[in-house]
Amino acid sequence: MQGSGDPAQPGGCTYSGANNPRFYHDAKFIDMDGDGLKDLVTVRSAFKVAGPGSFCFFVGDLVYFTNPGAALNASTQWAEHVLSGYPVGALGPDIALDDYDFEGDGIPEIVATRFFGGPYIRVFGAPAGQNWSVVNQVTGPFVRQQDITTTDGSPFGVQIADLNLDGKADVLSTNHQSDNCFSVTQAPIPGRLLAFEQPAGGVFTGTWTRRVLKDNIRPNPTFPAPTAAPGRLAPGHAEAFTPVRGLQGKVKPWIVMGGDEASKVWLLTPKSPSKTSWDYQAAVVFDINDTYGAGTTQRLMVAGEAAPGEVISTIGQPSVRYDLPGPTGQAQIYVPVFEAKEVHILSLRPGAASNRVVCPADERVACPVP
């Protein structure tokens, strides 16, 4: 069934329950029905083969699966509840989500991103005064929803955190943009790290205030030159964290951002403790070309380095943990390097001079000369 709000589909695509495979990008455990048990909330997408080399990538769902409680075992299926998406429409979120109780009523709202067509960052809420279990997207009650942005390229990662310590949760997000080098990879909006402050009147009314924390991010040029979109994309996910556990809530968070196919990791630190300042110092703390050899991301690998024809180019999603329990624990950043099948650990705790990170220049590989 194709909803009235769905975009036109290439190749005469229509959607049904057979629109497979479906795949899941992100998930959270949240009590959605107030029974004290954590349910599994996720966003998913699907594609349909429309012909040789042609796919339809527009279906998105916000869905949760009910924790079966005492019946929990490997053979018990968790009941599915679709909050936004098929069969009413194909415009549900599809990449990332996070939750936060913006309204302070004990029922969390969900912020989620849509990447594959009709992109947005949107806040979803249960019907006023009720929990998520009552939602029926066909007959009602319906979810409440409000766009945070629809004009910042293709949204990718999302996290809810109080970034400026004003007591109000903000939305930290990245988009995921192409290299802008070729006719099929041109995107006037570059990769960005963004923050959104919630409207004074409530998250479902008014306009969210947009802040650009880092701009003009591009992936390494797609190599060899592509014949079809999207080519390489950047940046990846970002995570806000406090460098020392005991300083949580006392200092503005730092931010680590993976470049995905920009092949870098950036660490952003606030320039000022002021609640009104959104200026950050950005430093490259990891670069694939610097670590694995200059030009690594722009050449075909030779035998023994990787699978034939591969390059080492992709930073996975960085994550943060603390190296000690208690307030003195200092942050460690875990950097997965996808094609190299390696994880690098960057510690904020002072160490030997020989182990210290020398931050490479924040340079972008130039587009190939035609």
Tab-separated table of N, CA, C and O in Angstrom, residues 94-95 112-122 147-157 173-178 186-194 196 210 212 215 217-218 233-235:
chain	number	residue	atom	x	y	z
A	94	ASP	N	14.468	5.965	9.281
A	94	ASP	CA	15.119	4.739	8.812
A	94	ASP	C	16.562	4.533	9.246
A	94	ASP	O	17.141	3.497	8.960
A	95	ILE	N	17.189	5.487	9.936
A	95	ILE	CA	18.617	5.332	10.206
A	95	ILE	C	18.960	5.335	11.695
A	95	ILE	O	19.607	4.425	12.190
A	112	ALA	N	14.258	10.812	15.713
A	112	ALA	CA	14.745	9.849	14.730
A	112	ALA	C	15.042	10.552	13.412
A	112	ALA	O	14.512	11.632	13.127
A	113	THR	N	15.893	9.909	12.606
A	113	THR	CA	16.305	10.502	11.333
A	113	THR	C	15.835	9.643	10.169
A	113	THR	O	15.721	8.424	10.268
A	114	ARG	N	15.559	10.329	9.072
A	114	ARG	CA	15.246	9.667	7.804
A	114	ARG	C	16.307	10.062	6.795
A	114	ARG	O	16.541	11.255	6.552
A	115	PHE	N	16.942	9.077	6.188
A	115	PHE	CA	18.042	9.305	5.259
A	115	PHE	C	17.656	9.015	3.816
A	115	PHE	O	17.965	9.774	2.904
A	116	PHE	N	16.951	7.906	3.579
A	116	PHE	CA	16.663	7.447	2.221
A	116	PHE	C	15.451	8.159	1.639
A	116	PHE	O	14.338	7.673	1.674
A	117	GLY	N	15.650	9.351	1.115
A	117	GLY	CA	14.562	10.050	0.424
A	117	GLY	C	13.666	10.793	1.395
A	117	GLY	O	13.298	10.294	2.446
A	118	GLY	N	13.278	12.023	1.037
A	118	GLY	CA	12.443	12.829	1.929
A	118	GLY	C	13.087	13.010	3.279
A	118	GLY	O	12.450	12.772	4.306
A	119	PRO	N	14.384	13.413	3.338
A	119	PRO	CA	15.134	13.368	4.599
A	119	PRO	C	14.623	14.357	5.637
A	119	PRO	O	14.178	15.454	5.313
A	120	TYR	N	14.723	13.932	6.903
A	120	TYR	CA	14.340	14.791	8.012
A	120	TYR	C	14.962	14.291	9.309
A	120	TYR	O	15.406	13.146	9.421
A	121	ILE	N	14.995	15.188	10.300
A	121	ILE	CA	15.121	14.813	11.703
A	121	ILE	C	13.790	15.186	12.331
A	121	ILE	O	13.301	16.312	12.160
A	122	ARG	N	13.177	14.270	13.067
A	122	ARG	CA	11.813	14.488	13.565
A	122	ARG	C	11.688	13.985	14.989
A	122	ARG	O	12.307	12.985	15.354
A	147	ASP	N	8.766	18.171	12.786
A	147	ASP	CA	10.073	18.201	12.134
A	147	ASP	C	11.022	19.124	12.890
A	147	ASP	O	10.657	20.245	13.271
A	148	ILE	N	12.238	18.641	13.096
A	148	ILE	CA	13.310	19.473	13.634
A	148	ILE	C	14.034	20.157	12.481
A	148	ILE	O	14.354	21.338	12.545
A	149	THR	N	14.295	19.423	11.407
A	149	THR	CA	14.846	20.001	10.186
A	149	THR	C	14.514	19.105	9.006
A	149	THR	O	14.427	17.882	9.136
A	150	THR	N	14.356	19.745	7.851
A	150	THR	CA	14.202	19.022	6.581
A	150	THR	C	15.136	19.595	5.518
A	150	THR	O	15.033	19.237	4.353
A	151	THR	N	16.039	20.477	5.918
A	151	THR	CA	16.823	21.241	4.939
A	151	THR	C	18.326	21.139	5.165
A	151	THR	O	19.073	22.011	4.728
A	152	ASP	N	18.774	20.092	5.848
A	152	ASP	CA	20.199	19.968	6.154
A	152	ASP	C	20.818	18.736	5.521
A	152	ASP	O	21.621	18.040	6.142
A	153	GLY	N	20.444	18.461	4.289
A	153	GLY	CA	21.000	17.301	3.620
A	153	GLY	C	20.334	16.024	4.100
A	153	GLY	O	19.157	16.022	4.471
A	154	SER	N	21.102	14.934	4.122
A	154	SER	CA	20.573	13.628	4.493
A	154	SER	C	21.009	13.286	5.908
A	154	SER	O	22.176	12.928	6.140
A	155	PRO	N	20.109	13.409	6.899
A	155	PRO	CA	20.487	13.181	8.301
A	155	PRO	C	20.953	11.753	8.532
A	155	PRO	O	20.459	10.800	7.921
A	156	PHE	N	21.891	11.616	9.466
A	156	PHE	CA	22.494	10.311	9.726
A	156	PHE	C	22.425	9.997	11.219
A	156	PHE	O	21.455	9.464	11.706
A	157	GLY	N	23.428	10.383	11.981
A	157	GLY	CA	23.432	10.075	13.408
A	157	GLY	C	22.637	11.079	14.214
A	157	GLY	O	22.437	12.222	13.813
A	173	SER	N	23.403	16.068	15.890
A	173	SER	CA	23.175	15.252	14.697
A	173	SER	C	24.260	15.488	13.664
A	173	SER	O	24.914	16.538	13.641
A	174	THR	N	24.447	14.486	12.812
A	174	THR	CA	25.280	14.635	11.628
A	174	THR	C	24.427	14.377	10.396
A	174	THR	O	23.424	13.657	10.468
A	175	ASN	N	24.827	14.975	9.280
A	175	ASN	CA	24.260	14.544	8.003
A	175	ASN	C	25.279	13.636	7.316
A	175	ASN	O	26.301	13.269	7.905
A	176	HIS	N	25.022	13.257	6.084
A	176	HIS	CA	25.837	12.236	5.415
A	176	HIS	C	25.836	12.584	3.935
A	176	HIS	O	24.941	12.184	3.183
A	177	GLN	N	26.853	13.365	3.494
A	177	GLN	CA	26.824	13.995	2.185
A	177	GLN	C	27.914	13.448	1.265
A	177	GLN	O	28.944	12.943	1.712
A	178	SER	N	27.704	13.611	-0.032
A	178	SER	CA	28.611	13.056	-1.037
A	178	SER	C	29.801	13.978	-1.271
A	178	SER	O	29.914	15.062	-0.693
A	186	GLN	N	27.213	15.275	-6.871
A	186	GLN	CA	27.148	16.676	-6.468
A	186	GLN	C	26.060	16.878	-5.424
A	186	GLN	O	24.930	16.427	-5.582
A	187	ALA	N	26.434	17.537	-4.347
A	187	ALA	CA	25.503	17.874	-3.271
A	187	ALA	C	25.888	19.243	-2.751
A	187	ALA	O	26.957	19.407	-2.157
A	188	PRO	N	25.055	20.256	-2.976
A	188	PRO	CA	25.437	21.610	-2.556
A	188	PRO	C	25.583	21.748	-1.054
A	188	PRO	O	26.336	22.597	-0.583
A	189	ILE	N	24.878	20.918	-0.285
A	189	ILE	CA	25.023	20.958	1.166
A	189	ILE	C	26.183	20.053	1.562
A	189	ILE	O	26.190	18.871	1.229
A	190	PRO	N	27.180	20.575	2.260
A	190	PRO	CA	28.305	19.731	2.678
A	190	PRO	C	27.961	18.939	3.924
A	190	PRO	O	26.904	19.123	4.544
A	191	GLY	N	28.871	18.051	4.304
A	191	GLY	CA	28.716	17.357	5.562
A	191	GLY	C	28.826	18.331	6.721
A	191	GLY	O	29.627	19.278	6.688
A	192	ARG	N	28.031	18.085	7.771
A	192	ARG	CA	28.000	19.008	8.909
A	192	ARG	C	27.756	18.267	10.214
A	192	ARG	O	27.111	17.220	10.237
A	193	LEU	N	28.263	18.855	11.285
A	193	LEU	CA	27.882	18.476	12.633
A	193	LEU	C	26.962	19.572	13.138
A	193	LEU	O	27.322	20.755	13.121
A	194	LEU	N	25.773	19.184	13.573
A	194	LEU	CA	24.713	20.141	13.894
A	194	LEU	C	24.189	19.929	15.313
A	194	LEU	O	24.198	18.809	15.837
A	196	PHE	N	20.645	21.238	17.663
A	196	PHE	CA	19.344	21.896	17.613
A	196	PHE	C	18.849	22.109	19.040
A	196	PHE	O	18.778	21.169	19.834
A	210	ARG	N	18.867	26.081	15.171
A	210	ARG	CA	19.919	25.278	14.534
A	210	ARG	C	21.284	25.911	14.748
A	210	ARG	O	21.468	27.112	14.576
A	212	VAL	N	25.444	25.197	13.694
A	212	VAL	CA	26.417	24.423	12.937
A	212	VAL	C	27.710	24.400	13.749
A	212	VAL	O	28.354	25.434	13.940
A	215	ASP	N	31.489	22.563	9.830
A	215	ASP	CA	30.926	22.658	8.482
A	215	ASP	C	31.953	22.182	7.448
A	215	ASP	O	33.124	21.941	7.756
A	217	ILE	N	32.406	19.416	5.548
A	217	ILE	CA	33.010	18.085	5.616
A	217	ILE	C	32.667	17.341	4.329
A	217	ILE	O	31.506	17.289	3.938
A	218	ARG	N	33.679	16.789	3.687
A	218	ARG	CA	33.444	15.986	2.488
A	218	ARG	C	34.205	14.669	2.611
A	218	ARG	O	35.278	14.620	3.220
A	233	LEU	N	30.428	8.945	1.179
A	233	LEU	CA	29.603	9.838	1.998
A	233	LEU	C	30.322	10.149	3.312
A	233	LEU	O	31.067	9.332	3.838
A	234	ALA	N	30.052	11.331	3.860
A	234	ALA	CA	30.636	11.748	5.135
A	234	ALA	C	29.811	12.893	5.713
A	234	ALA	O	29.122	13.597	4.967
A	235	PRO	N	29.859	13.141	7.026
A	235	PRO	CA	30.547	12.340	8.040
A	235	PRO	C	29.683	11.179	8.517
A	235	PRO	O	28.612	10.919	7.954
